[in-house]
Amino acid sequence: MKATAEVTAKATAPPRIARRSRAAARRRGVRTVAFRWLVLAVLVLLWEVATRAAGSAFFPTPGTIVTRMQAMWFSGPPQRLFLSDVAVQNILPSLGRMAAGFAGGALAGVVLGLAVGLSARVYDYLDGVLQFLRAVPPPALVTVFLVVFGFGLRMQLAFIMFSIVWPVLLNTADGARAVEPLHLQTCQVFRLSRAERLWRVVLPSALPKMFAGLRLALSLSLIVMVFSELLPGTTNGIGFQLTEAYSMFDLPAMWAAIVLLGVLGYLLNELFLVVERRVLGWHRAAQEPVG
Amino acid sequence: MLEIDNLSHVYGAGTPNEHRAIEGLNLSVAEGELLCIVGPSGCGKSTLLRSIAGLISPTGGQVKVEGKLVRQTPDNLAVVFQDYSRSLFPWMSVADNVALPLRRRGMDKKARREAAMEALESVGLSAAERKYPFQLSGGMQQRVAIARALAYRPTLMLMDEPFGSVDAQTREDLEDLVLKVRGHHQMTIVLITHDIDESVYVGDRVVVLSKAPAHVVGDLKVDLPGPRDQITTREHPDFVHLRAEVGRLVRGHAAVV
Amino acid sequence: MLEIDNLSHVYGAGTPNEHRAIEGLNLSVAEGELLCIVGPSGCGKSTLLRSIAGLISPTGGQVKVEGKLVRQTPDNLAVVFQDYSRSLFPWMSVADNVALPLRRRGMDKKARREAAMEALESVGLSAAERKYPFQLSGGMQQRVAIARALAYRPTLMLMDEPFGSVDAQTREDLEDLVLKVRGHHQMTIVLITHDIDESVYVGDRVVVLSKAPAHVVGDLKVDLPGPRDQITTREHPDFVHLRAEVGRLVRGHAAVV
Amino acid sequence: ACSSGGGTTASAPPAAASGGLEKTKIKVATLPAIDSAALYVAIDQGLFEKEGLEVTPQVVQAAPEAIPMMLNGEIDAMFGNYVSMFQAQDKGTLKLRILAEGSRAAPDSLSIMVLPTSPIKTAKDLEGKTINVNVLHNFQELALTQVLKANNVDPASIKYVQVTFQNIMPSWKGGQIDAAYLGEPMVTAATSTMGARKILDPASGPAAEFPISGYVSTQEWYDKNPRVAAAFQRAIHNAAKLMENNREVVSKVLPTFTQIDAATAATVTFPYFSSSDNPVRLQRVADWMLEARWLTKAIEVKTLMSPTTSG
Amino acid sequence: MSVTATALAPGRPTGATARWSRRAAGALAFAALIELVSRTGLADREFLPPATEIAARMGALALDPAFRAHALTSLLAWAVGLGIAAVAAVPLGLLLGSVPVVDAATRSVVEFLRPIPSVALIPLVALVIGTGLQLRISLVVYASLWPILYNTMYGLRGVDPLAKESLRSYGFGPLSVLLRVSLPSSAPFITTGVRLAAGIALILTVSTEIVAGRGEGMGVFIYFAGIAVPARMTDILAGVCWVGLFGVAVNALLVAFERRAFRWHHARLGEQT
Ligand SMILES: Nc1ncnc2c1ncn2[C@@H]1O[C@H](COP(=O)(O)OP(=O)(O)OP(=O)(O)O)[C@@H](O)[C@H]1O
Ligand SMILES: Nc1ncnc2c1ncn2[C@@H]1O[C@H](COP(=O)(O)OP(=O)(O)OP(=O)(O)O)[C@@H](O)[C@H]1O
Ligand SMILES: [Mg+2]
Ligand SMILES: [Mg+2]
C-alpha cells in the first residue's frame, strides 16, 4: 500500500492548507529530484555518445555546446553573475520581451476568456472573430504588424501577445463555463455582486484550467520571443543570436541558443509550478483521493 | 410573505425527456411562519424551492415574495441546498465559506468573522473553522451550509432537507436551533423534509405534496402548545395525531382533517 | 467475514490540522450478518467504511475481509457512498451507471442491461433509465446508487446513510428491499445510519460508535422475531426497548444491556 | 505551381559526346531570383540535354536552407551566395566544391536608394544611418563596406538591420530605415513608381563586378561525379554565353521561377552571368570576409574550384 | 430548458437566429474596422488593403485551381499532423497525469524540449528526415502535441475523486478507472486542448511553409506573393483569411462535436444548445 500511503500524505498536507510532515516529504523530494537528475544525466550521456559517433557539424556534442555557451555568455565578471557583455545585451532583453509579452498576453487571455466564458452575448459577438484570429499564421501578417506597430519593441510585444493569448483564453473560457452550477446558484441566492462572483467564485474555480493555459503560454512565449526577434529591425536577443548563428553556419552557437532556451524554459516552468502549487493548493488537496 | 399561484414547471419541454414536475400548485406562507413541506421522493419539492428562490423560471404560474413577482432572486433570502456538499466552495476555509455572503450585508471583515464564528459555534463546528470543506464529514458539511444560511440572517430561508445527514442528537439540536433563530429574528422559513415527525415538530404548518406533477394534497396547521420541546412536544397527543395524519397523506390516503 | 482489529486512522498526521478519526476500534462481522453502525456526526463512520473498502490505508491496526488483509479493494464488494450524487458518473445515463460495474462480472451487454433494469425497477426508477443523473432529484440519485450496488450482487455491501434523502414511504420500501436481497443472495451488509429506528429495524446487530476518535461504545444484538415487518416489528416491545437503548448509547449514556 | 515553373527538360538519351556520366538526373536547388537565371536558360535552351543531363530545379527560399538537403542527398548541387558558402566551409558545416560561377553584380543591379524627400544626398550623408539588408553579415554588407571606404565614409557607422524582402517597402516608407539597400527588380520598381533617388552603387569601384553567387556541391559529391560536374559546368557557362547579348532568353524564363512578370523582366537590370570561372575575383570575396573577421582562417578559393572544361 | 442561474448575467434564453445574427454582426464589425483603417489611410492601403478588396480576391482565389492545390497540400499536412499529435498526446497525457513517477522522471526533458522553437529545428530536422511533407508534419506534430498533452494532464486533476473511488470500490483496477472515469470526465477539457492544437497546427503548417516550404502549400503561395515587387498584399491577406476561415470552420466542427458528445456536460451546466 505504499502508493496509497504516499497519496495520503500528499492529500492531507497541501501547502498552505497544512504543512506536510517535513522529514518524509523531504526524503521523498530528494528522491524525486535525484531520480529526475539521473534521467537527465543518462540522456545527456547518450546525446554525447550519439553526436560523437555521428560526427556531424550540424550536431555538435553537448560538451562543445556547453563550452560555447560558457564562452559566449557566462565568461563575465563574478560581480555580474558571470554574465558576459553578450549575455547582458542579448539574454536580458529577450527575457524582458518575453516577460512583458507573457504578462500582457496572459492578462488579455484571462480577461477575454472570462468575458467569453461567462456571457453568452459576448461569446456570440466575439467568438467568430477570435477563432478567426486564432487560426491566422502570424508570420504572414508581419507586414501588417509592421505597418500598424512599427519596428522594434512594440511590434515584438504585439507579436508575442497575439500568439500566446489563445491557450489562456480558450482554457479560461472553458473553466469559466464549467463552474459548478450549484456554486453559481449559491452566489445568486446570497446576492453576491458581479465582482464578488467573478473574483471569489468564478475565478477560483476556473483557475485550475487557467493554469493549464498559462503553462502552455509560458513556453510558447519563449518560442514566440525567438520568432519576434527574427522580425525586421531586431538587433539583439537570443532569437537574434540564434538566427545569426545559423546564417553564418556557426552551429555550436546555434545549439547554444537552443540549449539556453531549453534551460530557460525548464527554469521558468519550475518557477511556474511553485506558483501553481501555492495558488492551487486547495485544488490539489481536494482532488486527491480522500485518505 | 410568499404567494405561489398556479405554479407549473416542466423540465425539457418538447424533448423526449419532458417531465412535468409541478402542476397548478397554490400555496401561501405568512410572514414569520415556518412551513414544512413533505412529499414523495422526486415529486418536485426542490423544484418548488428553486422557483421561489428565482433560480429557475417556472413554465407556468407565478411566485410572489413580499408582493413582488420573483424574476430574480429576492433580497434577503438564504437557501440550504439539498446537495450541500456541492454548494460549499472548496477553495475557501469553512469560516470563509460562512462569511462570504455577509459581504452583502456591508459588514467589515472583523464583523463578518465574528458572525461566521458565532454561526459555526451554534451548529457545533467552532473547531472546524480553518478546515476546508473536503476535510469534513458529510454531516459537518451540511452543518456548514446551515451555518452559512443562519449567519446571513435572511428574512426568508429555504431549507432543502437540511438535517438529512446528521445524527439523531445533532438533528434535534439543529431543529431547536432553527426554532430559536426563527423566534429571535423574525424569519419566514420553508423547510423540506422527509421526516414526518420533524415536519410536525418544527412546523407551524405542514404541506404535503402529491407525486409528480406536484400539487398540494394536504395543508395542516400544527397547533401545538408553547415553546416546543423534544420530549414533551413529541409526547403530546396532538403531535401523535398530526404525525399520523401527515403520514397518511404522504402515503396517498385522503386527509381526515 | 469481516475482522477489524485495533483500527486507527489519523488524518493529516504531523500537520496543525491533524485529526484522529478512529482509534483502537475492534469489530467483527459474521458472514450474512447485517450490521448497523450509528454514531455522532463526524465521528469517523465514513472513515471506517473507507478503510474496510480499502480506499484508504489506515494509519494503525488492520482490516481483514474473508481472512485476507485488506490492502486493495476486496473482491465482490459494493459501496453506497454518503455523497451519492458525486459517486454517479454524469456522462452516463442512469441505466449505464448501474450497468457499468457489471462488466467485472463478465456479463454480456444484454445481461448487464437486464440486471440494471431489474435493479432500477426494484428501487422504483424503471422510468428513469435513460435520464442522466443531473436530471434526477436527490432522492432518485440516491436510489440509483443503491440500485448500482444491488445489481452488482456483492458478498459484502457497505452502505453509508443510504436512505437519507428519500421520503418515509420509500425509505421503508428500501429497508425491506435490502432485507429481502440480503436473504436471497447471502450478502453481508454494513449499514451506517442516523436513524436509530432504522438501525434496529434492519440490523441483526447495532454497533454504536463514540465521538471522535471513534471506537465501539455499544454492540447490541437485535433479536427480533421472524420476517420483519414495518408495522408489527416496530410495535414489538423488544424493538421499543432496543431503540431506547441505542438512543441512550448514542447520547453518550452508558449501555444497560 | 509558382515554384516549379522551370519544369524539367524532357528526358533525353545521353548524347554521344557526354557518354560515361556517373548519373544523368540531378536536382539543383535554386533561388527565386534573377541570379539563378542561367540554370533555367540552360534547361530552356536544351543545354543540359546536350550534355546528357536532366536537371530538376528545386526552388528554395534561402541558400542556408539548401545545405541540409545537399548533405542528406536530397539534391545534388545548389545555387548559393559565396559569403554563405565560404562561411559554411570555414565552420566545417560543408566541404565545398564550386562547380561553376553564377552571377556577378552588374552596375545598377544593386543600389542604395532614398525616398525623394530624404535629406540624404550623397554617400557621405549615409554616415550613421540605418540601412536594411536581407541577411546580416552577407554579401550586401561586404560589398558596401568596400564602396563606402572608397567614398571616404566610415563603414562602421552604418547601422544594418535585417529586413525581409517583403517588408523593405513598408519599413522604408514608414521611416524605419533611412536608406534602402535594393536589388533588382526592386531598384527598377522604386525608381519608376516612387521616384526614389540612387545614392550609391554598391557594385562599383572596388566592388565592381562583385561575384555574388555560384553553383556548388559537396566535395564528396564532386569526387563521385566528376563528369557530371564537368557537364553541368559546361552547360551553365554555355548558357551564360548565350545570355550575354540576348536579353530575350533571360526575360523569357524569368516569369517561370521568379515573381517578375514579363513586362518587368524586359526592363530590369540583369546581373552579369559568368561564362567562365575566375579564381582571382572570387578570392577577393574570401579576402574581404577574412578582413571583416567573418572567416576564422584564410580560404584559398582556387582549391575549391573545378577545372574549366568549357570554351 | 430555462435555467437562468448559470450565466453570470442571467439573460433570457436566446434563439438560434439571434445568436447567428450576433455572430454575423461581430464578423462584420471586424471587417468594417479593417475597411475603415485602410480606406481612411490610418494604415497604408498598399500594405493593408480594404476588407472588400480582400474578400473579392478570396472569391477569385477560391476559383483558382492552383490556389486550391496549395490549400489541399496544406490541409493534408495539417490533418495528418494534428491527427498524429492527438493520437500521441492523449495517451501520453494520461500516462504523465496518472503516474507521478513518470511525470517526475520526464519533466526535465519535456520542459526542456517544449520552448525550443521549430524555426530553430528546421535545418536540423531537415537534415535528418528530409524536407518534404514529412518535415512540415513533424514540426506540426511537435508544436500541437503540447496543448493536448497539458489539457489532458490538467483535466485528469479535475476529476472528482469520489467518482474514481466509486469505480475502484467495485474492484476495477487503476487502468479501468483511468479509462472509464478519468478520461470521460476530462474529455471536454481535452477537446478544448484539441481545439487549441488545431489552431496551432494550422499556424505551424502555414508558417513552416512560409519559412521553409517549397512545392505547394498556402504558405508557399503567401511567400511568393510576398517576394513579388511590389508585394501582392491582397493575395497574402486573402490567403491568410482563407486560413483563418478554415480555422473558424474547424473550430465550429469541433465545438459541434463537443456539444454532441458531451451533452451531459453542457446540459448539466445549463447551457443552451
Ligand atoms: N434538470 C432537470 N432536467 C430534467 N428533469 C429534472 C431536472 N431536475 C429535476 N428533474 C425531475 O423533476 C422531478 C422533481 O425533481 P425535484 O428535485 O424537484 O424532486 P424532489 O421533490 O426534490 O425529490 P427528492 O425528495 O428526491 O429530492 C424529478 O422527477 C426529476 O427527475
Ligand atoms: N480528508 C480529510 N482530511 C482531514 N480530516 C478529515 C478528512 N476526511 C474526514 N476528516 C475528519 O475525520 C472525521 C471523521 O469523518 P467521517 O467522514 O468519517 O465522519 P462520519 O462519521 O462519516 O460523519 P457523518 O455522519 O457526518 O458523515 C471528521 O471530523 C472529519 O473532519
Ligand atoms: Mg429534492
Ligand atoms: Mg459520513
CSV table of C-alpha atoms and ligand atoms in Angstrom, one decimal, chain B residues 45-46 82 160-161, chain C residues 137-138, ligand 3:
chain,number,residue,atom,x,y,z
B,45,LYS,CA,-40.1,19.8,-3.8
B,46,SER,CA,-36.6,21.0,-4.8
B,82,GLN,CA,-30.1,19.6,-0.7
B,160,ASP,CA,-34.0,21.5,1.5
B,161,GLU,CA,-33.6,18.6,3.8
C,137,SER,CA,-33.9,14.6,-7.8
C,138,GLY,CA,-31.7,14.0,-4.8
F,3,MG,MG,-35.0,17.4,-3.6
